[in-house]
Short mmCIF file of C-alpha atoms in Angstrom, two decimals:
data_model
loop_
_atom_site.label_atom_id
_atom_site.label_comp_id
_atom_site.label_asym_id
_atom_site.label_seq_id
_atom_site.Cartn_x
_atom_site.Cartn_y
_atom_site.Cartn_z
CA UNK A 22 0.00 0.00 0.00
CA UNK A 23 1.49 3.48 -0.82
CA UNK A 24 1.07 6.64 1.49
CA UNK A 25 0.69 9.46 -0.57
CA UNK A 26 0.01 13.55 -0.05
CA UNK A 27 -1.74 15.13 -3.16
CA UNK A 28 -1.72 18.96 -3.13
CA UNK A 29 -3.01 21.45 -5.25
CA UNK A 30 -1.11 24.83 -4.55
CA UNK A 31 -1.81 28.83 -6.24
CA UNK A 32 1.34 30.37 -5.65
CA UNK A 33 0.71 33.68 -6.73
CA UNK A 34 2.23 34.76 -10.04
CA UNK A 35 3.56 38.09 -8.56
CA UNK A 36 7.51 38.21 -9.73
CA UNK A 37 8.28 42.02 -8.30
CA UNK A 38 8.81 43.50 -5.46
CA UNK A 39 5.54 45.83 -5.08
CA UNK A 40 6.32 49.90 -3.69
CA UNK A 41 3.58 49.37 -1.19
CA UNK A 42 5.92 46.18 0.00
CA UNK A 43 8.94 48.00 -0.11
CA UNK A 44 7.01 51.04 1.96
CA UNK A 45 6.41 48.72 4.87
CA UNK A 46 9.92 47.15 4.32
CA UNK A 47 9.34 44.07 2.85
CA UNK A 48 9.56 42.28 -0.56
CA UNK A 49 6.76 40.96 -2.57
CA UNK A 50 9.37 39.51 -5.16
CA UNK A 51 9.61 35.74 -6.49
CA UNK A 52 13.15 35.99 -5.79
CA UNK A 53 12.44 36.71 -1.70
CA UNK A 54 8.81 34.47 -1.67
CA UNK A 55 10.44 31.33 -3.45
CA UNK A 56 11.95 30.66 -0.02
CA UNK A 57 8.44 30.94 1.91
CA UNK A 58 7.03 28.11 -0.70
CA UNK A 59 10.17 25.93 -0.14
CA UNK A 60 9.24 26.40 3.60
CA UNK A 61 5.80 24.68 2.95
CA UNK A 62 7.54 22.36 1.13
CA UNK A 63 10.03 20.75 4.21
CA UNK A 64 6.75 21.31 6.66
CA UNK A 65 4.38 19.32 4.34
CA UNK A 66 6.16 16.87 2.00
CA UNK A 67 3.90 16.57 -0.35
CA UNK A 68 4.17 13.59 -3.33
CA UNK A 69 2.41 15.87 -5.98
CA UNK A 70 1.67 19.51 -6.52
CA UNK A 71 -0.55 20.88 -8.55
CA UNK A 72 0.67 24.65 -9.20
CA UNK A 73 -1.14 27.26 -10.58
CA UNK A 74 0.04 31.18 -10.82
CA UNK A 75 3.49 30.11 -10.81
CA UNK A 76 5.91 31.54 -13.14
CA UNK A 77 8.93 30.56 -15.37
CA UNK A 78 10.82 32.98 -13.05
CA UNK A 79 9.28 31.31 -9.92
CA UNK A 80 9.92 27.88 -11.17
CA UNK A 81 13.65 28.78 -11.86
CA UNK A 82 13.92 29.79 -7.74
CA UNK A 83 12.00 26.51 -6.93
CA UNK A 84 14.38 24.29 -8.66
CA UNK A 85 17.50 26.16 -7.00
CA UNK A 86 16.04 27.13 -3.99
CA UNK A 87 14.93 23.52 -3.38
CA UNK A 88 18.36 21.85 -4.32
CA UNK A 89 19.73 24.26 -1.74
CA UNK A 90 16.99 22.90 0.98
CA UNK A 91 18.46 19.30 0.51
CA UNK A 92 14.72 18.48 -1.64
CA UNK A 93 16.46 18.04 -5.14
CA UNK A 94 14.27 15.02 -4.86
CA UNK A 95 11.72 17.29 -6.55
CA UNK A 96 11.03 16.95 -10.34
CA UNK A 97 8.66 19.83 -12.11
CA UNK A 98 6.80 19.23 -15.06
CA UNK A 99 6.47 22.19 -17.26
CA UNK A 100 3.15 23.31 -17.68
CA UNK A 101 3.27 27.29 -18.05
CA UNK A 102 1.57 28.56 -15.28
CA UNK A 103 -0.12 25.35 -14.25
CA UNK A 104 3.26 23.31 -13.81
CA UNK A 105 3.36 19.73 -11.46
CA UNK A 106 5.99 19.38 -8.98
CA UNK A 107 6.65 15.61 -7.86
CA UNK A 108 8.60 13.59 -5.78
CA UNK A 109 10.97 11.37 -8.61
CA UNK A 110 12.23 9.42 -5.60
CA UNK A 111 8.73 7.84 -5.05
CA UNK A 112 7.13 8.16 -8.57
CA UNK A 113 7.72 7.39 -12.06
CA UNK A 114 5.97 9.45 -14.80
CA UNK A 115 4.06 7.52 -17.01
CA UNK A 116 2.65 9.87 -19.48
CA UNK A 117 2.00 13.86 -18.96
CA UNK A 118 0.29 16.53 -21.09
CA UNK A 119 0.28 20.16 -21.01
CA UNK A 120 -3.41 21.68 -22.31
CA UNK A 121 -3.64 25.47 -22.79
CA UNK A 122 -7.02 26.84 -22.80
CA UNK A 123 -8.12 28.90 -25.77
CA UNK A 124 -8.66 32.32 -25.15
CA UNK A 125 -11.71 32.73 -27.85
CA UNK A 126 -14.55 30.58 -27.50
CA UNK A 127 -17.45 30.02 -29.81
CA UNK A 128 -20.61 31.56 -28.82
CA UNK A 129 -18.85 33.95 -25.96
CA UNK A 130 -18.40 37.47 -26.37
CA UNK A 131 -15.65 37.98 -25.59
CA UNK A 132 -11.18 36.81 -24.59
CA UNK A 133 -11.29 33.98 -21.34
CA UNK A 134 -7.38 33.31 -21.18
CA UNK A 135 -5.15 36.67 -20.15
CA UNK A 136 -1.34 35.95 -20.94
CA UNK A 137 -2.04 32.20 -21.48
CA UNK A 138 -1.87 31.36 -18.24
CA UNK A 139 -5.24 29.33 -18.05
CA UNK A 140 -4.60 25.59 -18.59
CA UNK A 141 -4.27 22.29 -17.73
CA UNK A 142 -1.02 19.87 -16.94
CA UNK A 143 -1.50 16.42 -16.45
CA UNK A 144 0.70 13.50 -15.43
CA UNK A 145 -0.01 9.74 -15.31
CA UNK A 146 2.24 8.50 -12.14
CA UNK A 147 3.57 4.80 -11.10
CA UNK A 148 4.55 4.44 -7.11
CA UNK A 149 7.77 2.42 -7.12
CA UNK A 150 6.76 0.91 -3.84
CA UNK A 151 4.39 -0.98 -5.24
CA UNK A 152 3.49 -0.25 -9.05
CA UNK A 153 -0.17 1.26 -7.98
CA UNK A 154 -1.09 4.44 -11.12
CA UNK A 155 -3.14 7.43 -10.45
CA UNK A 156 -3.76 10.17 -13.01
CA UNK A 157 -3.41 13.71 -11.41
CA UNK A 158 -4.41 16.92 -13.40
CA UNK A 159 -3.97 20.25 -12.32
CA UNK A 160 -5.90 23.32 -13.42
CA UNK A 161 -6.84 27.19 -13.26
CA UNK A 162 -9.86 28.54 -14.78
CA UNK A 163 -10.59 32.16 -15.83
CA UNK A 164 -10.70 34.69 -13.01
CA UNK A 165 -13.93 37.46 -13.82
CA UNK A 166 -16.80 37.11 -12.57
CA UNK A 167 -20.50 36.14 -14.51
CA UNK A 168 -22.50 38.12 -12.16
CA UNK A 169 -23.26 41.98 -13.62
CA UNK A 170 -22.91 43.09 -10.05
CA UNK A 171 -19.45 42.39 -9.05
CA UNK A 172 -16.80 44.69 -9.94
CA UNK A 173 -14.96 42.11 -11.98
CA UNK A 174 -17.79 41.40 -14.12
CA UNK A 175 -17.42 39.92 -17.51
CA UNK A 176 -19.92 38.42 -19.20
CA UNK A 177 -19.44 34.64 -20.52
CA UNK A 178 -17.39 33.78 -17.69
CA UNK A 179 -19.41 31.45 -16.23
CA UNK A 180 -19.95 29.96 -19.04
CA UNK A 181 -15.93 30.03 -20.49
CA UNK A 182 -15.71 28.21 -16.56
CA UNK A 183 -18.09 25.72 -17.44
CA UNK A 184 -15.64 25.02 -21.15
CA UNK A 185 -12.73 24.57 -19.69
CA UNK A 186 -13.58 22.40 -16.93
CA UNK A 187 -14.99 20.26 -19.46
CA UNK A 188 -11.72 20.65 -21.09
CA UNK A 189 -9.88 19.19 -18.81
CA UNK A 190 -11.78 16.45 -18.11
CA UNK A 191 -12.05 15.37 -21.86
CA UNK A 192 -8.15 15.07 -21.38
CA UNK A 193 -8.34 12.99 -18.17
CA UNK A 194 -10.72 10.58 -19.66
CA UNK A 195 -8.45 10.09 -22.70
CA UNK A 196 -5.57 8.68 -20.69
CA UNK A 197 -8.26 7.10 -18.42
CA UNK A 198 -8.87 5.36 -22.17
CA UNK A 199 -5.12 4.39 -22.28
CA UNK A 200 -4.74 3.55 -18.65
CA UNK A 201 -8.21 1.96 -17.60
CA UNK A 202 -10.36 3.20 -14.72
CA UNK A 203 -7.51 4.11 -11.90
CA UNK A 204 -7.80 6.63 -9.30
CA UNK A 205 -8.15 10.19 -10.66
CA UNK A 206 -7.18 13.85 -9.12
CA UNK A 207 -8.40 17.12 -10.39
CA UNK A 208 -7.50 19.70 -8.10
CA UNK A 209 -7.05 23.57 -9.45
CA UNK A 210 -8.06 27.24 -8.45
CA UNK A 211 -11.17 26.81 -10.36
CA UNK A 212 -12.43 30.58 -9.58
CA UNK A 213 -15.19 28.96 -8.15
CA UNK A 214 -17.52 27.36 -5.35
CA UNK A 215 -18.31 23.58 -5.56
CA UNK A 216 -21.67 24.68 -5.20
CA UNK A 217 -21.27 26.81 -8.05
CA UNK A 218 -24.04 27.26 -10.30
CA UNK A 219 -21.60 27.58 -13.47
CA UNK A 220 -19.29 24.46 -12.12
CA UNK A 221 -21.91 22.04 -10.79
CA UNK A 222 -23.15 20.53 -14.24
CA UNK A 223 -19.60 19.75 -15.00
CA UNK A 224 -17.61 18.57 -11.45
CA UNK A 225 -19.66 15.74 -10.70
CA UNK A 226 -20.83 14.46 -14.32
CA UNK A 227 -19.01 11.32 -14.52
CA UNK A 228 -18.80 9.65 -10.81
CA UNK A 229 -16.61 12.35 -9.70
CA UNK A 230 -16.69 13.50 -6.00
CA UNK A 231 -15.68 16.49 -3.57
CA UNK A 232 -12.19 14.74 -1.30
CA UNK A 233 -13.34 16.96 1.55
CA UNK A 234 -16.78 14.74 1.32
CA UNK A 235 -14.40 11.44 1.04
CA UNK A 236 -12.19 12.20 3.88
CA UNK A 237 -12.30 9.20 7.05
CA UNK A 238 -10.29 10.88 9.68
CA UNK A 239 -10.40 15.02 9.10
CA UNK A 240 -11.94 17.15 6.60
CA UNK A 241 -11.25 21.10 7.45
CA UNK A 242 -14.22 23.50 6.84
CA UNK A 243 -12.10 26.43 6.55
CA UNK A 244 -11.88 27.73 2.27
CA UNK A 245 -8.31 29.20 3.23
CA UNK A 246 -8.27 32.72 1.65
CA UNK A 247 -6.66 35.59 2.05
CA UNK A 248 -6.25 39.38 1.61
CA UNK A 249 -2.44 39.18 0.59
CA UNK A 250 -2.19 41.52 -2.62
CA UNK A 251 0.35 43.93 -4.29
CA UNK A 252 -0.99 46.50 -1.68
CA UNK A 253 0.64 44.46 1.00
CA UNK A 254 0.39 41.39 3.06
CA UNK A 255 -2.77 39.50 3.89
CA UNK A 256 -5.03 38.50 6.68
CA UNK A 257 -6.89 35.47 6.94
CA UNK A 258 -10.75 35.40 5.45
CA UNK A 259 -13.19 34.34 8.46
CA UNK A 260 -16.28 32.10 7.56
CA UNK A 261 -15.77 31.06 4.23
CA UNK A 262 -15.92 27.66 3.81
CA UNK A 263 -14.99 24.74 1.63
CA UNK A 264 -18.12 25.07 -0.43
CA UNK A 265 -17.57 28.46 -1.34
CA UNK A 266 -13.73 28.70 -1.72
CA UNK A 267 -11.72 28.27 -5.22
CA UNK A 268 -9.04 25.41 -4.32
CA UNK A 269 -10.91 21.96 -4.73
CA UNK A 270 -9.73 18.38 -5.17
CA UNK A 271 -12.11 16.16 -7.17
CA UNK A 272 -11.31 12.89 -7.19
CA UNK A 273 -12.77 9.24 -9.05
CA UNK A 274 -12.52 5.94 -8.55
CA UNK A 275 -10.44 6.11 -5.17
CA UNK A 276 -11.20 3.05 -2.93
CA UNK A 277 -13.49 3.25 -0.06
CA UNK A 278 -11.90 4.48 2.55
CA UNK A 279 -8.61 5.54 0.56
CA UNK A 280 -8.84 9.33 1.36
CA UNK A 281 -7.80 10.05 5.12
CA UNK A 282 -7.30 13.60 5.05
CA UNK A 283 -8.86 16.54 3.61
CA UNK A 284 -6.86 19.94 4.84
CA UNK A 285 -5.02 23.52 4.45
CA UNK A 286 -1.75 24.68 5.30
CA UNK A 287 -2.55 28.02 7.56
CA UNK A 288 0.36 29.40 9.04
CA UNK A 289 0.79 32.72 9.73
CA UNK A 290 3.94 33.12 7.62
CA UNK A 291 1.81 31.97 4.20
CA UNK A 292 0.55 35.68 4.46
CA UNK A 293 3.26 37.22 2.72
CA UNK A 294 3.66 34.00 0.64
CA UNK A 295 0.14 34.21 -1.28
CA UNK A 296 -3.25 34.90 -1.37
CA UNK A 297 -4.64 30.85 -1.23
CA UNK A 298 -3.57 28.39 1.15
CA UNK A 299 -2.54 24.95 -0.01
CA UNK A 300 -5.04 22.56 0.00
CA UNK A 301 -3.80 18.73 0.25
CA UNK A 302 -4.98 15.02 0.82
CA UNK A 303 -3.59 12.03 2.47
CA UNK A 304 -4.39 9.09 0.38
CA UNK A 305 -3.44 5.23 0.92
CA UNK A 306 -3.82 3.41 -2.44
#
């Protein structure tokens, strides 16, 4: 049986260092943050990350900053914005495909994709323990708002949601064609609430479920947000829970009782790190 941790981590794609940062004397760049991400690297461990908002730049410091932290273990998989990070000392990569999303869509009025940094990576991993595959996508979806109301209205998004969701998917079930029917991770900032109306028809049309729902031994209830921006560091959101939050993990066809742990990284220091905690599972396969 192989122990694994399966996180799905927005990094926040900011590469300078912000003059409201340097005002308060402190440094918003990739350069200084890198080192705050390798930190929740050595407290968590994780077997697979799912990035999103993380740079070229910031996946240059990862690799060296990581080798420094003794964690050279760590192999990324390019993927733009949306790269995976993996531990090469407990899993082989099978197969792995990098999907960027268009940024017209038929029938919507208007661009859903700003710098090309909406996608989809996926990898297809073996545990060398003891040869049990999982497929593991990662994704982000488009940021603006479908509601005419909020300040970040535009209209479509919902619906440009809704496509690439269904996007990625199409690309999990055709190595789920190659592979057969083995356990299967989405997680992503999907700009979205599991209960939302734009994401519902599409996250649990073919048998797949919430992990939080899954979880046997601890499911957290906080959505771990916060206010961290390039006006400064952040503070922690207060009542927002999992339903409402962006970071998800949906998995399918996981064993009963496979998923042990559904839960966010919190510490205080993640302020000045980014503006969404890491959201992770503890899985026995």
């Amino acid at each position: 049986m192989s122990s694994l941790r399966l996180m799905s981590q927005n990094q926040w794609y900011w590469s300078d260092n912000r003059p409201e940062w340097q005002e308060m004397g402190l440094d918003s760049s990739a350069a200084t943050r890198m080192h705050g991400h390798i930190r929740v690297f050595q407290d968590l461990m994780p077997d697979v990350v799912g990035g999103q908002e993380i740079t070229p730049e910031m996946q240059q410091y990862f690799k060296f900053y990581a080798a420094d932290a003794g964690l050279s273990n760590y192999a990324l998989i390019w993927g733009n914005y949306t790269p995976i990070i993996y531990r090469s000392d407990k899993l082989e990569l099978v197969d792995t495909e990098y999907l960027c999303f268009p940024s017209l869509i038929e029938g919507l009025p208007k661009k859903y994709n700003d710098t090309g940094s909406k996608g989809a990576t996926l990898a297809v991993f073996r545990t060398k323990e003891d040869g049990k595959m999982f497929i593991f996508l990662t994704t982000h979806l488009w940021f603006k708002r479908g509601n005419p109301e909020h300040p970040k209205y535009c209209p479509g998004s919902n619906e440009a949601r809704a496509f690439q969701l269904r996007m990625a998917k199409q690309m999990i079930e055709k190595y789920r064609r190659i592979h057969g029917d083995i356990p299967t991770v989405l997680v992503g900032d999907l700009n979205g609430g599991s209960d939302s109306e734009a994401l519902i028809p599409v996250l649990w049309e073919g048998g797949y479920l919430h992990a939080h729902d899954l979880a046997t031994d601890y499911a957290i209830e906080d959505g771990g947000f916060n206010t961290l921006s390039t006006r400064g560091p952040g503070k922690w959101y207060e009542g927002l829970d999992y339903l409402h939050t962006f970071d998800h993990i949906i998995v399918k066809d996981f064993p009963e009782g496979a998923i042990k742990r559904f839960d966010r990284h919190m510490p205080d220091y993640y302020l000045y790190l980014s503006d969404h905690a890491p959201v992770y599972i503890d899985v026995e396969l």
